[in-house]
mmCIF file of C-alpha atoms in Angstrom:
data_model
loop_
_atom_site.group_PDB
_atom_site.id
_atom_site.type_symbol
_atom_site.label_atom_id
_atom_site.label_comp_id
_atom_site.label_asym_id
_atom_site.label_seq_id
_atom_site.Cartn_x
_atom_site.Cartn_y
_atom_site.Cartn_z
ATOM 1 C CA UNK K 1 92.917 104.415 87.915
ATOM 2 C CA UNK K 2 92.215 107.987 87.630
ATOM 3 C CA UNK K 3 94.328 110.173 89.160
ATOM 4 C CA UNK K 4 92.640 113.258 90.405
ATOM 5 C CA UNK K 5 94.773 116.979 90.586
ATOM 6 C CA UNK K 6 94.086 118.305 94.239
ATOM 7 C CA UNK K 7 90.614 119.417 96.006
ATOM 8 C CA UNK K 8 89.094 116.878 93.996
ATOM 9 C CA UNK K 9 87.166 113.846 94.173
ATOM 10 C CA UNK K 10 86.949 111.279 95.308
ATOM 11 C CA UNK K 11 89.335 111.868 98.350
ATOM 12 C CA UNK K 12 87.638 115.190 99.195
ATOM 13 C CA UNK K 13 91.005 116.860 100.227
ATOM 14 C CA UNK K 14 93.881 119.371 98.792
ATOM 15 C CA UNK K 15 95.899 116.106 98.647
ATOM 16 C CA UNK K 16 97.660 114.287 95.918
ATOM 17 C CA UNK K 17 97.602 110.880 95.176
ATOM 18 C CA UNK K 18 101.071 109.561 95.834
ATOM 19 C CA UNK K 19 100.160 105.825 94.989
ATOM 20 C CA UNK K 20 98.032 103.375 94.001
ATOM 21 C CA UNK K 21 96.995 99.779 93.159
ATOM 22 C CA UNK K 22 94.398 98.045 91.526
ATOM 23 C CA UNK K 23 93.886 93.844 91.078
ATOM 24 C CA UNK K 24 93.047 92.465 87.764
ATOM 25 C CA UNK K 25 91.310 89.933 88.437
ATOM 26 C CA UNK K 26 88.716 92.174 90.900
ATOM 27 C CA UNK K 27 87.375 95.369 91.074
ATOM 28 C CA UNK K 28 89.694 96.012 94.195
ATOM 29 C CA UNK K 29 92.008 99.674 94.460
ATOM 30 C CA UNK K 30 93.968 100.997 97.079
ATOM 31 C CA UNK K 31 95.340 104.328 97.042
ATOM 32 C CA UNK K 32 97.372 106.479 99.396
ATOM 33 C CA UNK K 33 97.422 110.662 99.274
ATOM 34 C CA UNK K 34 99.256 113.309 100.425
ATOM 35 C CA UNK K 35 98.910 113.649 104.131
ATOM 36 C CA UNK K 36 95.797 112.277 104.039
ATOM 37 C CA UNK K 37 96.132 108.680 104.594
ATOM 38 C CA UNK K 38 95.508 104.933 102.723
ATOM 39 C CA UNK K 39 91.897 104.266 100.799
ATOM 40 C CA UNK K 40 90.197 101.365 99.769
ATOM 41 C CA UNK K 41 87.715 100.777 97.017
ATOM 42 C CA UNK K 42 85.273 97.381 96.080
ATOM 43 C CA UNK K 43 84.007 98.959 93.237
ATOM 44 C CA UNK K 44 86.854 100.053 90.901
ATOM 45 C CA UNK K 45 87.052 103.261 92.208
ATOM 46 C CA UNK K 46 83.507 104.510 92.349
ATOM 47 C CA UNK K 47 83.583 104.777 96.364
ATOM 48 C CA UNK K 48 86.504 104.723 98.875
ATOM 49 C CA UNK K 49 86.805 103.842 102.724
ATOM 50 C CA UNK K 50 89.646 105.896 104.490
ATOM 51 C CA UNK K 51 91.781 102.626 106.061
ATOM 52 C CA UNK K 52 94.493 104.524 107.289
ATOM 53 C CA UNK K 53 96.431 102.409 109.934
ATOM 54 C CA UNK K 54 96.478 103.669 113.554
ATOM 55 C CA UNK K 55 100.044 103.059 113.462
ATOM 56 C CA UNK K 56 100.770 105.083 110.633
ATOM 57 C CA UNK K 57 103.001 108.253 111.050
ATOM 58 C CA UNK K 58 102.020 111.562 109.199
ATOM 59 C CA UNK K 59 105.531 112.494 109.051
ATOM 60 C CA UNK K 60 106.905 111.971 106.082
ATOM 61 C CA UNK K 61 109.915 113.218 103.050
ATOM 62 C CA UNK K 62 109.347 111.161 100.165
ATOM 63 C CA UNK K 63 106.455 109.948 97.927
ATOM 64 C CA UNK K 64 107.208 106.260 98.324
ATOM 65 C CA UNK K 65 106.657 106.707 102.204
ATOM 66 C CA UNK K 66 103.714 106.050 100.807
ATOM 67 C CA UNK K 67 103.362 103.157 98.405
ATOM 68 C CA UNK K 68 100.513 100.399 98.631
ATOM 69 C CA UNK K 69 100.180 97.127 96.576
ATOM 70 C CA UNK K 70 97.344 94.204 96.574
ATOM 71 C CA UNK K 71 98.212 90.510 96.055
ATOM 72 C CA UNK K 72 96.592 89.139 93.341
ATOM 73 C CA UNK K 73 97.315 86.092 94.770
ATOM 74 C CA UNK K 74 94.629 86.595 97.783
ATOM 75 C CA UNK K 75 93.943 90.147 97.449
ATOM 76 C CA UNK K 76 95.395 90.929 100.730
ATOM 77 C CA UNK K 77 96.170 94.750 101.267
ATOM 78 C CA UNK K 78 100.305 95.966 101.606
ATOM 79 C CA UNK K 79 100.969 99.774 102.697
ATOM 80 C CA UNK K 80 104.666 101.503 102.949
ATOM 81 C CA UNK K 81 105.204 103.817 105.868
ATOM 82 C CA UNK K 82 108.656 105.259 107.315
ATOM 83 C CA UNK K 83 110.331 102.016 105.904
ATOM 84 C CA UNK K 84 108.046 99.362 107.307
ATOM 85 C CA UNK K 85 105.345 97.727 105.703
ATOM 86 C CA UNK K 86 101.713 97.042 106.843
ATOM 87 C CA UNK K 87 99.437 94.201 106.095
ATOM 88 C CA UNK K 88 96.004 94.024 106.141
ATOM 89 C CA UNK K 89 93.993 90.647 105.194
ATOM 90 C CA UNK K 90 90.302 92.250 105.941
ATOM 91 C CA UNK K 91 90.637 95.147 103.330
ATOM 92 C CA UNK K 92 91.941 97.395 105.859
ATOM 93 C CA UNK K 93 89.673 96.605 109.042
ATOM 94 C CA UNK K 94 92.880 95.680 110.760
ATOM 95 C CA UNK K 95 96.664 95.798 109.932
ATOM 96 C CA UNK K 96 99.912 94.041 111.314
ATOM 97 C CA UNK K 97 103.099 95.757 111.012
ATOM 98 C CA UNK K 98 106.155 94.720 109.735
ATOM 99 C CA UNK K 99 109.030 95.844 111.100
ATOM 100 C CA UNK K 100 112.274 96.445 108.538
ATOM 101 C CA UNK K 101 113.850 99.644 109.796
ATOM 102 C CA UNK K 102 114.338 100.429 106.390
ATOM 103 C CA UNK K 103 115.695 103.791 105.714
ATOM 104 C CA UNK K 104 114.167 104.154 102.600
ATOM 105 C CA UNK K 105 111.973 101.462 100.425
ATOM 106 C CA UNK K 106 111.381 102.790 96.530
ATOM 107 C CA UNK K 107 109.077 99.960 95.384
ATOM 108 C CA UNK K 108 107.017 97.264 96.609
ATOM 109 C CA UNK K 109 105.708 93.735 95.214
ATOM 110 C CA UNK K 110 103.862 90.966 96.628
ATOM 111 C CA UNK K 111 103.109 87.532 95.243
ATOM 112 C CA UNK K 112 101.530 84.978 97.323
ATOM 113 C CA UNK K 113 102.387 86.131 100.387
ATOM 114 C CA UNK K 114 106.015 86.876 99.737
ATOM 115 C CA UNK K 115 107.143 90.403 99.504
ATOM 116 C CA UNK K 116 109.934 92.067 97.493
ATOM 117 C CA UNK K 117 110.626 95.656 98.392
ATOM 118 C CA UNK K 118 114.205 97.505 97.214
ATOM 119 C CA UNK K 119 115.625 100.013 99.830
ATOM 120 C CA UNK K 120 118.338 102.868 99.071
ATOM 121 C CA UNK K 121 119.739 105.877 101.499
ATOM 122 C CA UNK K 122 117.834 108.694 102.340
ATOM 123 C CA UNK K 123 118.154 111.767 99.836
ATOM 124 C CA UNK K 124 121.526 113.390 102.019
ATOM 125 C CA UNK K 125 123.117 110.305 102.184
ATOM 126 C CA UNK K 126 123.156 109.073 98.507
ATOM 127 C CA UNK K 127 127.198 110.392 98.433
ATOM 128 C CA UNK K 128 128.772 108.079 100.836
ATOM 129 C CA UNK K 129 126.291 104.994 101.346
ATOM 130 C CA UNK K 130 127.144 101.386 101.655
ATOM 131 C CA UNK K 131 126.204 99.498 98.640
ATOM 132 C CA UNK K 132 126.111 96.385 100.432
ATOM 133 C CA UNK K 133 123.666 97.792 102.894
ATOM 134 C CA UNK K 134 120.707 98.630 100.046
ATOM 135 C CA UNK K 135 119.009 96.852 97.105
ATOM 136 C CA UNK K 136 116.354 94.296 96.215
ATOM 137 C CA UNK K 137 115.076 91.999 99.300
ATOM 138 C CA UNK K 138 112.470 89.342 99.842
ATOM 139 C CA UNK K 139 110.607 88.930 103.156
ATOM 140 C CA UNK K 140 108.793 85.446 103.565
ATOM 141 C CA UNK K 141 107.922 84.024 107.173
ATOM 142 C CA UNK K 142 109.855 86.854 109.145
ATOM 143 C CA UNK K 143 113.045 85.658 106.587
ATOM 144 C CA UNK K 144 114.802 88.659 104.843
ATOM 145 C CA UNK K 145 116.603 87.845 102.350
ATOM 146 C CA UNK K 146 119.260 90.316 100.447
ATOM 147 C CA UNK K 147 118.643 89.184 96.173
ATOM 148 C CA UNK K 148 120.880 92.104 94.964
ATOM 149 C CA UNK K 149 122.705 94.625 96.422
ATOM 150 C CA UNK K 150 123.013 98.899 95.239
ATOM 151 C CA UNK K 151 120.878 101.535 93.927
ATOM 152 C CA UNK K 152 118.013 100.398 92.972
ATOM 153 C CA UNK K 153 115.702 102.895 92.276
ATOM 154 C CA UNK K 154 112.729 100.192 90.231
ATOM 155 C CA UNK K 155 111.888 96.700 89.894
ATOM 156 C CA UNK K 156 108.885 94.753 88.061
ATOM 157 C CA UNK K 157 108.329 90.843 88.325
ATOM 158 C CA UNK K 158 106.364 89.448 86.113
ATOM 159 C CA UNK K 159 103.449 87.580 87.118
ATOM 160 C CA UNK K 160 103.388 83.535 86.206
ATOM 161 C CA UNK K 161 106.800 83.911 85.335
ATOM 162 C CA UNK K 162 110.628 83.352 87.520
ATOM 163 C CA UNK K 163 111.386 87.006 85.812
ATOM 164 C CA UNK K 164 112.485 89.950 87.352
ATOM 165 C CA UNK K 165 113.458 93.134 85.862
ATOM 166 C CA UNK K 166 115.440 96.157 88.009
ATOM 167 C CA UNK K 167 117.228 98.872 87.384
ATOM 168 C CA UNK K 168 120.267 100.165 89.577
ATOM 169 C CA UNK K 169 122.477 103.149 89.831
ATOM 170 C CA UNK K 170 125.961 102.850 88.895
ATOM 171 C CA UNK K 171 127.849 105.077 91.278
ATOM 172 C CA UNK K 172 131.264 104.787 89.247
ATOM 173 C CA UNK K 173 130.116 105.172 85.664
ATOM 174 C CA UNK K 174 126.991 107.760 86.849
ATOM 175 C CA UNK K 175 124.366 106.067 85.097
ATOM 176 C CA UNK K 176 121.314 103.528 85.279
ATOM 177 C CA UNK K 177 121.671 99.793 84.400
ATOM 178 C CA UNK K 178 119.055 97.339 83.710
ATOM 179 C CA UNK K 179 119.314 94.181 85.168
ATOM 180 C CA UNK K 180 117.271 91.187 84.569
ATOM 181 C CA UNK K 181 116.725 87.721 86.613
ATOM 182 C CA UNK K 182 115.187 84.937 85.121
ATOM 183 C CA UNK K 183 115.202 82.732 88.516
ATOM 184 C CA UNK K 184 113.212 84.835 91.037
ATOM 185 C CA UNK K 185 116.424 86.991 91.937
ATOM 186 C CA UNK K 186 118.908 84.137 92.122
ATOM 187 C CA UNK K 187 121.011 85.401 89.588
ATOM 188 C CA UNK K 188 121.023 89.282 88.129
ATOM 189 C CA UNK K 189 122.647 89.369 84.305
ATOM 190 C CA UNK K 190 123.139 92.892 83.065
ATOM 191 C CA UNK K 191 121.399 94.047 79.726
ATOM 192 C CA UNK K 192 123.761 95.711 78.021
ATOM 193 C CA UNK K 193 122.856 95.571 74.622
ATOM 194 C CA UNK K 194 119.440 96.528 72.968
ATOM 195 C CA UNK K 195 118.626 99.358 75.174
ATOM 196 C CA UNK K 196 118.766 103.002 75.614
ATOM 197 C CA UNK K 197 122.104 104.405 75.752
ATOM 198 C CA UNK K 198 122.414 107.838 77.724
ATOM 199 C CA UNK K 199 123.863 110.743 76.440
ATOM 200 C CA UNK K 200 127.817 111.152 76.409
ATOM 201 C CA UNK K 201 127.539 107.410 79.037
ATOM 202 C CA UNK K 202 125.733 109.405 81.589
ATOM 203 C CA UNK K 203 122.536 109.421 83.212
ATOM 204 C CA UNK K 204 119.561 111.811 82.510
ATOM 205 C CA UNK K 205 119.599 114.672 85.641
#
């Protein structure tokens, strides 16, 4: 997907885009922007339909407020707002909130109906947070699930696959680990070999 600087097509406002998603398998894209709200496009980006939910609260901090996501699976329509998702299974025509009182979700995956999300404090509470309270969690049929607790700030799972890939803050050593799954977030094994090692064992600021 393109992504446009401000006052620029094809959202016609002085917004950025904050996220986006686009199927493989169809010429489907979401996007969200700056203020401006959640758009859909059938045509791989050549025209877009504002789909804002109602629901949705302008009122925002943090650029993953507003990330969106399509299932591949069914091509059904996932938007982050003010830590609860919205669902949409008409490309946007109507939405159904889910309600996770998240403080703060960082990234968003759906696969057949199932949706991962990872959640971490809000920016002034990073210092003293719970690390039992945040991390990596599958909803399925109102059913949260907790699949690995901390920091995380990413995750990726790979499609036809039981892999999952995340990476977590370490609050005692101050760095980022990479973690990796290889039953659907079962089981987490750190990769600690092979991989970038940051300068003097501490993480990029």
């Amino acid at each position: 997907m393109e992504i446009y600087p401000p006052c620029c097509r094809p959202f016609h406002s002085c917004h950025y885009v904050l996220g986006s998603s686009q199927a493989s398998t169809t010429d489907n894209m979401i996007a969200s922007t700056e203020g401006s709200g959640v758009y859909f496009s059938e045509d791989a980006g050549l025209n877009w339909k504002n789909i804002t939910p109602r629901q949705f609260r302008n009122l925002h901090s943090y650029a993953d407020d507003r990330l969106v996501f399509i299932d591949e699976t069914n091509q059904h329509l996932y938007a982050v707002n003010q830590g609860n998702i919205y669902t949409s299974e008409n490309f946007g025509e109507s939405w159904q909130k889910i309600e996770l009182s998240a403080k703060r979700i960082t990234d968003i995956h759906v696969n057949d109906g199932i949706i991962y999300y990872s959640s971490f404090p809000e920016h002034n509470n990073q210092s003293n947070f719970i690390e039992s309270n945040y991390g990596l969690y599958k909803y399925n049929d109102g059913e949260i699930t907790q699949l690995e607790s901390g920091f995380i700030w990413d995750f990726s799972i790979v499609e036809n696959s039981m892999d999952i890939y995340l990476i977590k803050y370490n609050q005692t050593l101050n760095i980022s680990q990479f973690y990796k799954s290889e039953d659907r977030g079962l089981t987490f094994n750190l990769k600690d070999s092979g991989w970038w090692i940051p300068k003097n064992g501490r993480a990029a600021s």
